[in-house]
Amino acid sequence: MEIPKTYDPKEAETRHYARWEAQGYFAPEINRDPAAPVYTIVIPPPNVTGSLHMGHALQHTIMDVLTRYRRMRGYRTLWLPGSDHAGISTQIQVEKQLKKEGLSRHDLGREEFTARVWRWKEQYGGEITKQMRREGASVDWSRERFTMDEGLTRAVREFFVRCYEAGLIYHGEGLISWCPKDQTALSDLEVEKEAQAGKLYYLQYPVKGSDRRVTVATTRPETMLGDTAVAVNPHDERYSDLLGATLELPLTGREIPIVADEFVDPEFGTGAVKVTPAHDPNDYAMGLRHKLPQVKVIDQHARMTADAGAEFAGLDRYAAREKVVQRFAELDLLEKVVDYEFSITKCGRCRTVIEPLISTQWFLKQAELGRAALDLITERHEPRFVPEVPYAKVYTSWLENLHDWTLSRQLWWGHRIPAWYDEAGKVYVARTEADAQAQAGTNKLTQDPDVLDTWFSSALWPISTLGWPDETEDLKIFYPTSVLVTGRDIIFLWVSRMMMTGLKFAGQKAFADVFITGTVFDKHGQRMSKSKGNGVDPLDVFDKYGVDATRLVLAQIEGTDTRWNNNLVESYRNFANKIWNAARFCLMNSEDATVGRGFEGEPASWALHDRWIMSRLHKTARTVAGALESYRFHEAVQTLYHFFWDDFCDWYIELSKSDVTAAEPAPARAAARSRVLTVLEQALRLLHPFMPFITEELWQRLPGVGAAQLHPAYAHAEPTIMLAAYPQPDAALIDERAEAEVQALIELISRVRNIRSEMNIKPGETVPVLVSVPDETLRAVFESGAQQIARLVRASEVSVQPNSNGPRAAARAVLAGGAEVAVPLEGLIDFAVERERLRKEQEKLEKEAEKLAAQLANENFVARAPAEKVTELRQRQADIAQRTGAERQNHPARELDHPGLSEPQPRGRRPAQEEKPATREI
RNA sequence: GCCCGCUUAGCUCAGUUGGUAGAGCGCACGCCUCACACGCGUGAUGUCGAAGGUUCGAGUCCUUCAGCGGGCACCA
């Protein structure tokens, strides 16, 4: 076989994905079983502007593992890909491009501009879509969707119109968050709070007809130009005589009232609050309560309006702030300025400070839509969040406090709001312009210029991608989806809204489970970000270590926040290489052998190590299945890693080696070779969801693989490990006795290796090994394993006897079950070292024995602990007693030969021995 | 202000019904042993953040505290 010693991932990666895709393996149609259960995942659609980052790679890996696992188990599996038009991001991206040409979108006009965005999208968009192929993502490309596809656009309009007709969507005035840079309204969820060191200004307003002044504290002095009242708490005695009084608002010549409102906290500041209904959310609400006028003094560019007064009109808000403060100082109305830390609201995208403005927008009453979702989680605990803590609660408390959603955006790129106005300004909401005209009885209509929040179309993703509002086959088959895999940052923005819309318009929850992945930080625990430049590019990691190794790391991150560490990837790269070389060994010895053979007949007739590996294999399959069913990817990865490396490579291959590498062809050799191949093939299948490329690469090379390995649902397909049946645990093959016996074999071998290593016996040197085993069954195990033992410890001979009979001068170790192993000295052993080795071992046992004795002497423990636990400890105690007892027998010999070799632990009290009878009582 | 998470070996992290702590990397020693030096064998390493409590027994449950991180509300 001309297989290279080192696995080259790229070579395999480039080949297999193209074939899988071309063969249609990713599409659910590959499954021909009409009764197959269904498994659906819709991808969180990445922005068309985006490129792959670790967060995507993490989510995609989780989704792909789940999908491949279910597919191999015969589910009709759909993982639906797509991308999001990402309103603002994309528009900004293209505007930047235009700027380089000295143009703005207004130079092009709306139509031309959106055409340009579409071209940009075709040319540069969907980068992630290509990168996902690199990841091995088994998504059904034939069902790929884009949030501005024709179908999805229709869904968005339908949804909007239905909500409008149901009174859930309304058009009206409200105080919204406005980004002066992006020139659009934003929803609550698109803004971020940030702590900021600033100043608190204490301004004095004179009371009309008095020489009193009322002091108000503010962080935004410039807004005082728009004040229409000062509010105090109705129970605040300091101001009770001023209620209803009038204040002379400085710099404006306006007069404003003092009103009483419970909102005001008497403890804060001066207990008197300036009220600016047009530029602050709380003041807006207060303004409505007291029917105060709204004076707009700041415009959409965050500049002062004419209503701010001639002196300030046109000034930037910060320049106006300085000027206002300066003027107050001049008028001797500035009481003081103190340092103050407060939080400031910024645009989540461009970090510009938000300006709250009164404006006419479209809103969705989320509270009503949310009720069904809230009932579902509180009454039926659906969807099931993983990890449940803290996300189920985060989701629930969000649903309990829903506010209206500002839907409209003053952008050109996105779903245009299906609303038209006649010349009188009356609004008509309709599915098409023709409908609107019919409603209005005129064709002189103008469409609302605004588009919808990007998240509006996202909210429909699970249903719109499957064909809603039509009652398509896909919708019937694949909805509701099985699990949503996403990050915690969009639980409100997206997860909750999909649930609401799914319940409202498809009559069912959008997904059964929600898996929230952890966050990947850099190695210093910092969030990865483009601006910091500390991001690790998944593609670089793929290039360096291979996709499969990277996927293992990502899968085992699962829901935990993790610092990225290439060392871990490296160790999984090594694992991939280990798999490669184990397969290489099997293939180098595959003449006459076939996958699937070698385990004929009753398991009872198989050799011990064969029964053992099958037991280990099926336990592994059991654990992995259990782990994958409940999203415990870390456990699945660990289990597979140790099964493959420890059980299969370190022990099974080694124990099988002499049979497998026998020089002469013979049925026994062929059978041994087939067995090794068979186990390898099963292991590859178990690993495939995690490591799709290397497993396919190797699987294709195995002799005898083909249709027989495929899950029945895919029997017609060209053979691929992707469609092989996932190994199902068979309880009948789990053999605890075989496991215990091989464990004894492993212990023996390890003890001898330890002696060799500690005694500095040269690796090339062979030594005789004498094993004494009083127990008959165990003796049989060692006797029949003598050849394997000899090979693995480099023994010249392995002699197994009922009783200790070796030469006095030997290094000894005591094994479980009262057995003992001795390696005769014959001048090989350094006595000082041997003495030390034994002393350490003895010490360990003494310590443990003491602990056990103490515990077993505790009446409370014996009385209250479960009986099995007590028995287990007594067993262990007896075991130690046997060991130390055996040690004691050997000591005199050593002392004779080498005075001082052992140092006598007090031999009188071996608590274990006294406890022995107790064992029998149970 | 309210709620939540994390704190385990030098590093990154596991540890699901409470039973006496693990992995990978790193480290030490010896090996190119006919699949693999991206390897093999052997070994060392933790008062499981602190203090109390419940329990026969607590990394695992309860309380308090500390450090770090997150969410929500408020922020005149």
Short mmCIF file of N, CA and C (backbone and C1' of nucleotides) in Angstrom, two decimals, chain A residues 5-6 200 217-219 263 265 268 273 282 340 343 390 393 560 562-563 571 573-574 577-578 581-582 584-585 634-635 645 654 657 753-754 757 851 855 858 860-861 864 866 869, chain B residues 3-5 11-16 19-26 29-31 33-44 55-57 69-76:
data_model
loop_
_atom_site.label_atom_id
_atom_site.label_comp_id
_atom_site.label_asym_id
_atom_site.label_seq_id
_atom_site.Cartn_x
_atom_site.Cartn_y
_atom_site.Cartn_z
N LYS A 5 2.80 8.39 5.35
CA LYS A 5 2.83 8.26 6.80
C LYS A 5 2.04 9.34 7.52
N THR A 6 1.94 10.48 6.87
CA THR A 6 1.26 11.59 7.51
C THR A 6 0.02 11.96 6.71
N LEU A 200 -22.62 66.16 35.31
CA LEU A 200 -24.01 66.46 35.65
C LEU A 200 -24.07 67.97 35.92
N ALA A 217 -31.09 69.01 37.60
CA ALA A 217 -29.80 68.44 37.21
C ALA A 217 -29.97 67.72 35.87
N THR A 218 -29.00 67.88 35.01
CA THR A 218 -29.12 67.22 33.70
C THR A 218 -27.76 66.85 33.14
N THR A 219 -27.72 65.80 32.35
CA THR A 219 -26.49 65.44 31.64
C THR A 219 -26.51 66.05 30.24
N PHE A 263 -43.06 59.47 38.88
CA PHE A 263 -41.82 58.98 38.28
C PHE A 263 -40.58 59.60 38.94
N ASP A 265 -37.85 60.70 41.34
CA ASP A 265 -37.25 60.17 42.57
C ASP A 265 -36.73 61.35 43.40
N PHE A 268 -32.94 61.65 44.12
CA PHE A 268 -31.91 61.89 43.13
C PHE A 268 -31.78 63.37 42.80
N VAL A 273 -37.02 67.61 38.11
CA VAL A 273 -36.55 67.11 36.82
C VAL A 273 -37.05 67.98 35.69
N ASN A 282 -38.40 58.89 28.87
CA ASN A 282 -39.20 59.07 30.09
C ASN A 282 -39.98 60.37 30.04
N TYR A 340 -19.78 62.88 36.68
CA TYR A 340 -20.87 61.92 36.83
C TYR A 340 -20.73 60.82 35.79
N SER A 343 -24.76 56.03 31.66
CA SER A 343 -24.63 55.23 30.44
C SER A 343 -25.27 55.96 29.28
N PRO A 390 -28.65 29.74 31.75
CA PRO A 390 -29.69 30.66 32.18
C PRO A 390 -30.70 31.01 31.10
N LYS A 393 -34.68 31.22 31.27
CA LYS A 393 -35.15 32.34 32.07
C LYS A 393 -34.99 33.67 31.33
N THR A 560 -20.05 26.23 26.10
CA THR A 560 -19.20 26.95 27.05
C THR A 560 -18.43 28.09 26.39
N THR A 562 -15.18 29.92 25.69
CA THR A 562 -13.84 29.32 25.64
C THR A 562 -12.82 30.28 25.06
N ARG A 563 -11.64 30.19 25.57
CA ARG A 563 -10.53 30.93 24.96
C ARG A 563 -9.93 30.05 23.88
N SER A 571 -3.61 19.04 19.03
CA SER A 571 -3.74 17.69 19.58
C SER A 571 -4.79 16.89 18.82
N ARG A 573 -5.38 17.45 15.64
CA ARG A 573 -4.70 17.17 14.36
C ARG A 573 -3.91 15.87 14.54
N ASN A 574 -3.26 15.76 15.69
CA ASN A 574 -2.51 14.54 15.98
C ASN A 574 -3.44 13.32 16.04
N ASN A 577 -4.19 12.22 12.67
CA ASN A 577 -3.05 11.47 12.15
C ASN A 577 -2.99 10.06 12.75
N LYS A 578 -3.41 9.98 14.00
CA LYS A 578 -3.44 8.66 14.65
C LYS A 578 -4.44 7.76 13.92
N ASN A 581 -2.99 6.62 10.70
CA ASN A 581 -1.98 5.58 10.79
C ASN A 581 -2.52 4.24 11.27
N ALA A 582 -3.55 4.30 12.10
CA ALA A 582 -4.18 3.05 12.51
C ALA A 582 -4.78 2.39 11.27
N ARG A 584 -3.84 2.94 8.29
CA ARG A 584 -2.71 2.56 7.45
C ARG A 584 -2.22 1.16 7.84
N PHE A 585 -2.13 0.93 9.13
CA PHE A 585 -1.72 -0.39 9.60
C PHE A 585 -2.70 -1.46 9.14
N HIS A 634 -19.14 17.55 24.08
CA HIS A 634 -17.84 17.35 24.70
C HIS A 634 -17.66 15.90 25.11
N GLU A 635 -18.70 15.37 25.72
CA GLU A 635 -18.63 13.98 26.17
C GLU A 635 -18.50 13.04 24.96
N TRP A 645 -8.19 5.92 20.43
CA TRP A 645 -6.75 5.94 20.73
C TRP A 645 -6.37 4.87 21.76
N GLU A 654 -2.64 -3.77 19.32
CA GLU A 654 -1.45 -4.40 19.88
C GLU A 654 -1.71 -5.86 20.25
N LYS A 657 -1.88 -7.91 17.08
CA LYS A 657 -0.80 -7.73 16.13
C LYS A 657 -0.16 -9.02 15.65
N ARG A 753 5.79 -3.04 32.70
CA ARG A 753 6.41 -1.91 32.01
C ARG A 753 6.93 -0.90 33.03
N ASN A 754 6.15 -0.71 34.06
CA ASN A 754 6.56 0.21 35.11
C ASN A 754 7.87 -0.27 35.74
N SER A 757 10.70 0.33 33.37
CA SER A 757 11.05 1.73 33.27
C SER A 757 11.77 2.21 34.53
N LYS A 851 -7.58 5.24 55.12
CA LYS A 851 -8.82 5.94 54.81
C LYS A 851 -10.01 4.99 54.86
N GLN A 855 -13.23 4.92 57.41
CA GLN A 855 -14.59 5.04 56.93
C GLN A 855 -15.45 3.85 57.34
N ASN A 858 -16.62 3.73 60.84
CA ASN A 858 -17.70 4.67 61.16
C ASN A 858 -19.04 3.95 61.09
N ASN A 860 -21.97 5.01 61.46
CA ASN A 860 -22.97 5.74 60.69
C ASN A 860 -22.87 5.44 59.20
N PHE A 861 -21.62 5.36 58.75
CA PHE A 861 -21.43 5.09 57.34
C PHE A 861 -21.95 3.70 57.00
N ARG A 864 -25.78 3.75 57.18
CA ARG A 864 -26.60 4.58 56.30
C ARG A 864 -26.23 4.59 54.83
N PRO A 866 -25.48 3.22 51.15
CA PRO A 866 -26.07 2.09 50.41
C PRO A 866 -25.19 0.85 50.56
N LYS A 869 -22.32 0.25 48.22
CA LYS A 869 -21.18 1.12 48.44
C LYS A 869 -20.28 0.52 49.51
P C B 3 -32.26 39.37 43.28
"O5'" C B 3 -32.02 38.67 41.87
"C5'" C B 3 -33.12 38.11 41.15
"C4'" C B 3 -32.68 37.67 39.78
"C3'" C B 3 -31.50 36.70 39.73
"O3'" C B 3 -31.87 35.38 40.05
"C1'" C B 3 -31.20 38.36 38.09
P C B 4 -30.76 34.40 40.70
"O5'" C B 4 -29.78 34.13 39.47
"C5'" C B 4 -30.26 33.45 38.32
"C4'" C B 4 -29.22 33.48 37.22
"C3'" C B 4 -27.87 32.86 37.54
"O3'" C B 4 -27.91 31.45 37.52
"C1'" C B 4 -27.55 34.87 36.35
P G B 5 -26.81 30.63 38.35
"O5'" G B 5 -25.54 30.71 37.40
"C5'" G B 5 -25.57 30.14 36.10
"C4'" G B 5 -24.34 30.56 35.34
"C3'" G B 5 -23.02 30.17 35.97
"O3'" G B 5 -22.69 28.84 35.69
"C1'" G B 5 -22.92 32.42 35.26
P C B 11 -2.18 28.31 35.53
"O5'" C B 11 -2.18 28.05 33.96
"C5'" C B 11 -1.65 29.02 33.06
"C4'" C B 11 -1.91 28.56 31.63
"C3'" C B 11 -3.38 28.30 31.32
"O3'" C B 11 -4.02 29.50 30.91
"C1'" C B 11 -2.07 26.45 30.61
P U B 12 -5.60 29.66 31.19
"O5'" U B 12 -6.23 28.62 30.16
"C5'" U B 12 -6.22 28.90 28.77
"C4'" U B 12 -6.92 27.79 28.03
"C3'" U B 12 -8.29 27.43 28.58
"O3'" U B 12 -9.29 28.32 28.13
"C1'" U B 12 -7.06 25.44 28.19
P C B 13 -10.68 28.39 28.92
"O5'" C B 13 -11.25 26.92 28.68
"C5'" C B 13 -12.09 26.30 29.62
"C4'" C B 13 -12.10 24.84 29.29
"C3'" C B 13 -13.08 24.00 30.09
"O3'" C B 13 -14.37 24.08 29.51
"C1'" C B 13 -10.99 22.91 30.04
P A B 14 -15.66 23.74 30.39
"O5'" A B 14 -15.79 22.17 30.22
"C5'" A B 14 -15.38 21.32 31.24
"C4'" A B 14 -15.49 19.91 30.78
"C3'" A B 14 -16.38 19.05 31.69
"O3'" A B 14 -17.71 19.05 31.24
"C1'" A B 14 -14.25 18.08 31.54
P G B 15 -18.92 19.36 32.26
"O5'" G B 15 -18.72 18.28 33.41
"C5'" G B 15 -18.95 16.89 33.16
"C4'" G B 15 -18.44 16.09 34.33
"C3'" G B 15 -19.04 16.45 35.68
"O3'" G B 15 -20.29 15.83 35.90
"C1'" G B 15 -16.69 16.30 35.87
P U B 16 -21.35 16.52 36.86
"O5'" U B 16 -22.74 15.77 36.66
"C5'" U B 16 -23.90 16.34 37.27
"C4'" U B 16 -25.14 15.65 36.75
"C3'" U B 16 -25.14 14.12 36.84
"O3'" U B 16 -25.48 13.67 38.14
"C1'" U B 16 -25.85 14.78 34.70
P G B 19 -21.21 11.07 43.75
"O5'" G B 19 -20.40 10.68 45.05
"C5'" G B 19 -19.04 11.07 45.23
"C4'" G B 19 -18.42 10.07 46.19
"C3'" G B 19 -17.95 8.81 45.52
"O3'" G B 19 -16.54 8.84 45.62
"C1'" G B 19 -19.30 8.34 47.46
P U B 20 -15.62 7.95 44.74
"O5'" U B 20 -14.19 8.62 44.99
"C5'" U B 20 -13.95 10.00 44.61
"C4'" U B 20 -13.38 10.74 45.80
"C3'" U B 20 -11.99 10.25 46.24
"O3'" U B 20 -11.11 11.35 46.05
"C1'" U B 20 -13.50 10.54 48.08
P A B 21 -9.94 11.32 45.07
"O5'" A B 21 -10.75 11.83 43.81
"C5'" A B 21 -10.81 11.06 42.61
"C4'" A B 21 -11.12 12.00 41.49
"C3'" A B 21 -9.97 12.19 40.51
"O3'" A B 21 -10.08 11.22 39.50
"C1'" A B 21 -10.93 14.29 41.08
P G B 22 -8.94 10.23 39.26
"O5'" G B 22 -8.84 10.26 37.69
"C5'" G B 22 -8.12 11.28 37.04
"C4'" G B 22 -8.87 11.68 35.81
"C3'" G B 22 -8.01 12.30 34.74
"O3'" G B 22 -7.37 11.30 33.96
"C1'" G B 22 -9.92 13.62 35.09
P A B 23 -6.02 11.64 33.24
"O5'" A B 23 -6.54 12.36 31.92
"C5'" A B 23 -7.46 11.69 31.06
"C4'" A B 23 -7.83 12.61 29.92
"C3'" A B 23 -6.66 13.29 29.24
"O3'" A B 23 -6.08 12.43 28.27
"C1'" A B 23 -8.33 14.90 29.71
P G B 24 -4.55 12.57 27.94
"O5'" G B 24 -4.52 13.90 27.08
"C5'" G B 24 -5.13 13.94 25.78
"C4'" G B 24 -5.06 15.34 25.25
"C3'" G B 24 -3.68 15.98 25.33
"O3'" G B 24 -2.87 15.62 24.23
"C1'" G B 24 -5.27 17.47 26.22
P C B 25 -1.33 15.46 24.41
"O5'" C B 25 -0.86 16.97 24.64
"C5'" C B 25 -1.01 17.94 23.60
"C4'" C B 25 -0.77 19.32 24.14
"C3'" C B 25 0.58 19.54 24.83
"O3'" C B 25 1.62 19.77 23.89
"C1'" C B 25 -1.13 20.46 26.16
P G B 26 3.08 19.21 24.21
"O5'" G B 26 3.47 20.00 25.54
"C5'" G B 26 3.67 21.41 25.50
"C4'" G B 26 3.90 21.92 26.90
"C3'" G B 26 5.01 21.23 27.67
"O3'" G B 26 6.28 21.78 27.33
"C1'" G B 26 3.11 21.38 29.04
P C B 29 14.88 15.08 31.83
"O5'" C B 29 14.73 13.50 31.92
"C5'" C B 29 15.22 12.81 33.07
"C4'" C B 29 14.82 11.36 32.98
"C3'" C B 29 15.10 10.67 31.66
"O3'" C B 29 16.46 10.32 31.51
"C1'" C B 29 12.94 10.09 32.39
P G B 30 17.09 10.34 30.02
"O5'" G B 30 16.51 8.99 29.40
"C5'" G B 30 16.72 7.77 30.09
"C4'" G B 30 15.92 6.70 29.42
"C3'" G B 30 16.00 6.66 27.91
"O3'" G B 30 17.23 6.12 27.45
"C1'" G B 30 13.77 6.35 28.58
P C B 31 17.63 6.32 25.93
"O5'" C B 31 16.63 5.28 25.25
"C5'" C B 31 16.45 5.31 23.87
"C4'" C B 31 15.24 4.47 23.53
"C3'" C B 31 14.81 4.64 22.10
"O3'" C B 31 15.53 3.75 21.27
"C1'" C B 31 12.95 4.99 23.49
P U B 33 12.94 2.22 16.51
"O5'" U B 33 12.90 1.12 17.65
"C5'" U B 33 13.17 -0.24 17.32
"C4'" U B 33 11.94 -1.07 17.56
"C3'" U B 33 10.67 -0.63 16.83
"O3'" U B 33 10.60 -1.22 15.54
"C1'" U B 33 10.21 -1.06 19.11
P C B 34 10.36 -0.29 14.27
"O5'" C B 34 8.94 -0.67 13.68
"C5'" C B 34 8.57 -0.25 12.35
"C4'" C B 34 8.23 -1.44 11.51
"C3'" C B 34 6.99 -2.21 11.94
"O3'" C B 34 5.81 -1.64 11.44
"C1'" C B 34 8.73 -3.73 11.63
P A B 35 4.38 -2.06 12.06
"O5'" A B 35 3.46 -0.81 11.66
"C5'" A B 35 3.33 -0.40 10.30
"C4'" A B 35 2.62 0.94 10.26
"C3'" A B 35 3.27 2.02 11.11
"O3'" A B 35 4.28 2.69 10.38
"C1'" A B 35 0.95 1.91 11.58
P C B 36 5.53 3.34 11.14
"O5'" C B 36 4.93 4.67 11.80
"C5'" C B 36 4.53 5.76 10.97
"C4'" C B 36 3.65 6.69 11.77
"C3'" C B 36 4.32 7.33 12.98
"O3'" C B 36 5.02 8.51 12.61
"C1'" C B 36 2.16 6.52 13.56
P A B 37 6.53 8.69 12.95
"O5'" A B 37 6.76 9.99 13.83
"C5'" A B 37 5.73 10.71 14.51
"C4'" A B 37 6.46 11.50 15.57
"C3'" A B 37 7.56 12.37 15.01
"O3'" A B 37 7.37 13.73 15.40
"C1'" A B 37 8.34 11.01 16.79
P C B 38 6.48 14.82 14.73
"O5'" C B 38 4.98 14.61 15.24
"C5'" C B 38 4.45 15.33 16.41
"C4'" C B 38 3.02 14.89 16.53
"C3'" C B 38 2.92 13.41 16.22
"O3'" C B 38 2.73 12.56 17.35
"C1'" C B 38 1.62 14.72 14.64
P G B 39 1.63 12.53 18.39
"O5'" G B 39 1.53 10.97 18.63
"C5'" G B 39 1.38 10.11 17.52
"C4'" G B 39 2.39 8.97 17.54
"C3'" G B 39 2.62 8.29 18.86
"O3'" G B 39 1.55 7.43 19.16
"C1'" G B 39 4.68 8.62 17.82
P C B 40 1.11 7.23 20.69
"O5'" C B 40 2.26 6.26 21.20
"C5'" C B 40 2.40 4.99 20.61
"C4'" C B 40 3.52 4.25 21.27
"C3'" C B 40 3.51 4.26 22.80
"O3'" C B 40 2.59 3.34 23.34
"C1'" C B 40 5.68 4.72 22.02
P G B 41 1.84 3.73 24.71
"O5'" G B 41 2.99 3.44 25.78
"C5'" G B 41 3.49 2.14 25.91
"C4'" G B 41 4.66 2.15 26.84
"C3'" G B 41 4.45 2.84 28.18
"O3'" G B 41 3.70 2.05 29.08
"C1'" G B 41 6.53 3.48 27.30
P U B 42 2.78 2.76 30.16
"O5'" U B 42 3.83 3.38 31.17
"C5'" U B 42 4.70 2.51 31.90
"C4'" U B 42 5.72 3.33 32.65
"C3'" U B 42 5.15 4.40 33.57
"O3'" U B 42 4.68 3.87 34.79
"C1'" U B 42 6.94 5.31 32.32
P G B 43 3.51 4.64 35.56
"O5'" G B 43 4.22 5.97 36.08
"C5'" G B 43 5.27 5.88 37.03
"C4'" G B 43 5.94 7.22 37.20
"C3'" G B 43 5.08 8.34 37.76
"O3'" G B 43 4.96 8.23 39.17
"C1'" G B 43 6.38 9.16 35.96
P A B 44 3.68 8.88 39.92
"O5'" A B 44 4.12 10.42 40.03
"C5'" A B 44 5.29 10.77 40.78
"C4'" A B 44 5.54 12.24 40.62
"C3'" A B 44 4.33 13.13 40.92
"O3'" A B 44 4.23 13.38 42.31
"C1'" A B 44 5.30 13.79 38.87
P U B 55 -27.56 17.23 59.58
"O5'" U B 55 -26.97 16.19 58.54
"C5'" U B 55 -27.83 15.52 57.62
"C4'" U B 55 -27.01 14.71 56.65
"C3'" U B 55 -25.99 13.78 57.30
"O3'" U B 55 -26.60 12.57 57.74
"C1'" U B 55 -24.99 14.94 55.49
P C B 56 -26.11 11.95 59.13
"O5'" C B 56 -24.65 11.42 58.82
"C5'" C B 56 -23.77 11.08 59.90
"C4'" C B 56 -22.55 10.38 59.34
"C3'" C B 56 -21.85 11.12 58.21
"O3'" C B 56 -20.95 12.08 58.71
"C1'" C B 56 -22.14 8.85 57.60
P G B 57 -20.95 13.53 58.04
"O5'" G B 57 -20.36 13.21 56.60
"C5'" G B 57 -18.98 12.85 56.47
"C4'" G B 57 -18.68 12.43 55.06
"C3'" G B 57 -18.97 13.47 53.98
"O3'" G B 57 -17.87 14.35 53.86
"C1'" G B 57 -19.85 11.38 53.32
P G B 69 -14.21 41.75 34.25
"O5'" G B 69 -15.35 40.84 33.63
"C5'" G B 69 -15.05 40.01 32.52
"C4'" G B 69 -16.21 39.09 32.22
"C3'" G B 69 -17.53 39.76 31.90
"O3'" G B 69 -17.59 40.27 30.58
"C1'" G B 69 -17.91 37.94 33.34
P G B 70 -18.63 41.44 30.27
"O5'" G B 70 -20.05 40.71 30.29
"C5'" G B 70 -20.36 39.76 29.29
"C4'" G B 70 -21.66 39.08 29.62
"C3'" G B 70 -22.89 39.95 29.67
"O3'" G B 70 -23.37 40.30 28.40
"C1'" G B 70 -22.94 38.42 31.46
P G B 71 -24.19 41.67 28.23
"O5'" G B 71 -25.62 41.29 28.78
"C5'" G B 71 -26.40 40.30 28.11
"C4'" G B 71 -27.65 40.03 28.90
"C3'" G B 71 -28.51 41.24 29.21
"O3'" G B 71 -29.32 41.60 28.10
"C1'" G B 71 -28.27 39.96 31.16
P C B 72 -29.70 43.11 27.91
"O5'" C B 72 -30.75 43.36 29.09
"C5'" C B 72 -32.01 42.70 29.07
"C4'" C B 72 -32.76 43.00 30.34
"C3'" C B 72 -32.97 44.47 30.66
"O3'" C B 72 -34.03 45.04 29.92
"C1'" C B 72 -32.26 43.35 32.60
P A B 73 -33.95 46.59 29.59
"O5'" A B 73 -34.20 47.26 31.01
"C5'" A B 73 -35.49 47.19 31.61
"C4'" A B 73 -35.43 47.76 33.00
"C3'" A B 73 -34.99 49.21 33.10
"O3'" A B 73 -36.04 50.12 32.78
"C1'" A B 73 -33.87 47.95 34.73
P C B 74 -35.66 51.46 32.07
"O5'" C B 74 -34.94 52.27 33.23
"C5'" C B 74 -35.68 52.63 34.42
"C4'" C B 74 -34.74 53.20 35.44
"C3'" C B 74 -33.92 54.41 34.97
"O3'" C B 74 -34.66 55.61 35.07
"C1'" C B 74 -32.48 52.88 36.05
P C B 75 -34.48 56.70 33.95
"O5'" C B 75 -33.00 57.19 34.21
"C5'" C B 75 -32.67 57.94 35.39
"C4'" C B 75 -31.18 58.00 35.54
"C3'" C B 75 -30.43 58.61 34.37
"O3'" C B 75 -30.47 60.03 34.36
"C1'" C B 75 -29.35 56.64 35.02
P A B 76 -30.40 60.74 33.05
"O5'" A B 76 -30.34 62.20 33.65
"C5'" A B 76 -30.79 63.30 32.90
"C4'" A B 76 -31.47 64.23 33.84
"C3'" A B 76 -30.74 64.49 35.15
"O3'" A B 76 -29.72 65.46 35.00
"C1'" A B 76 -33.01 64.07 35.58
#
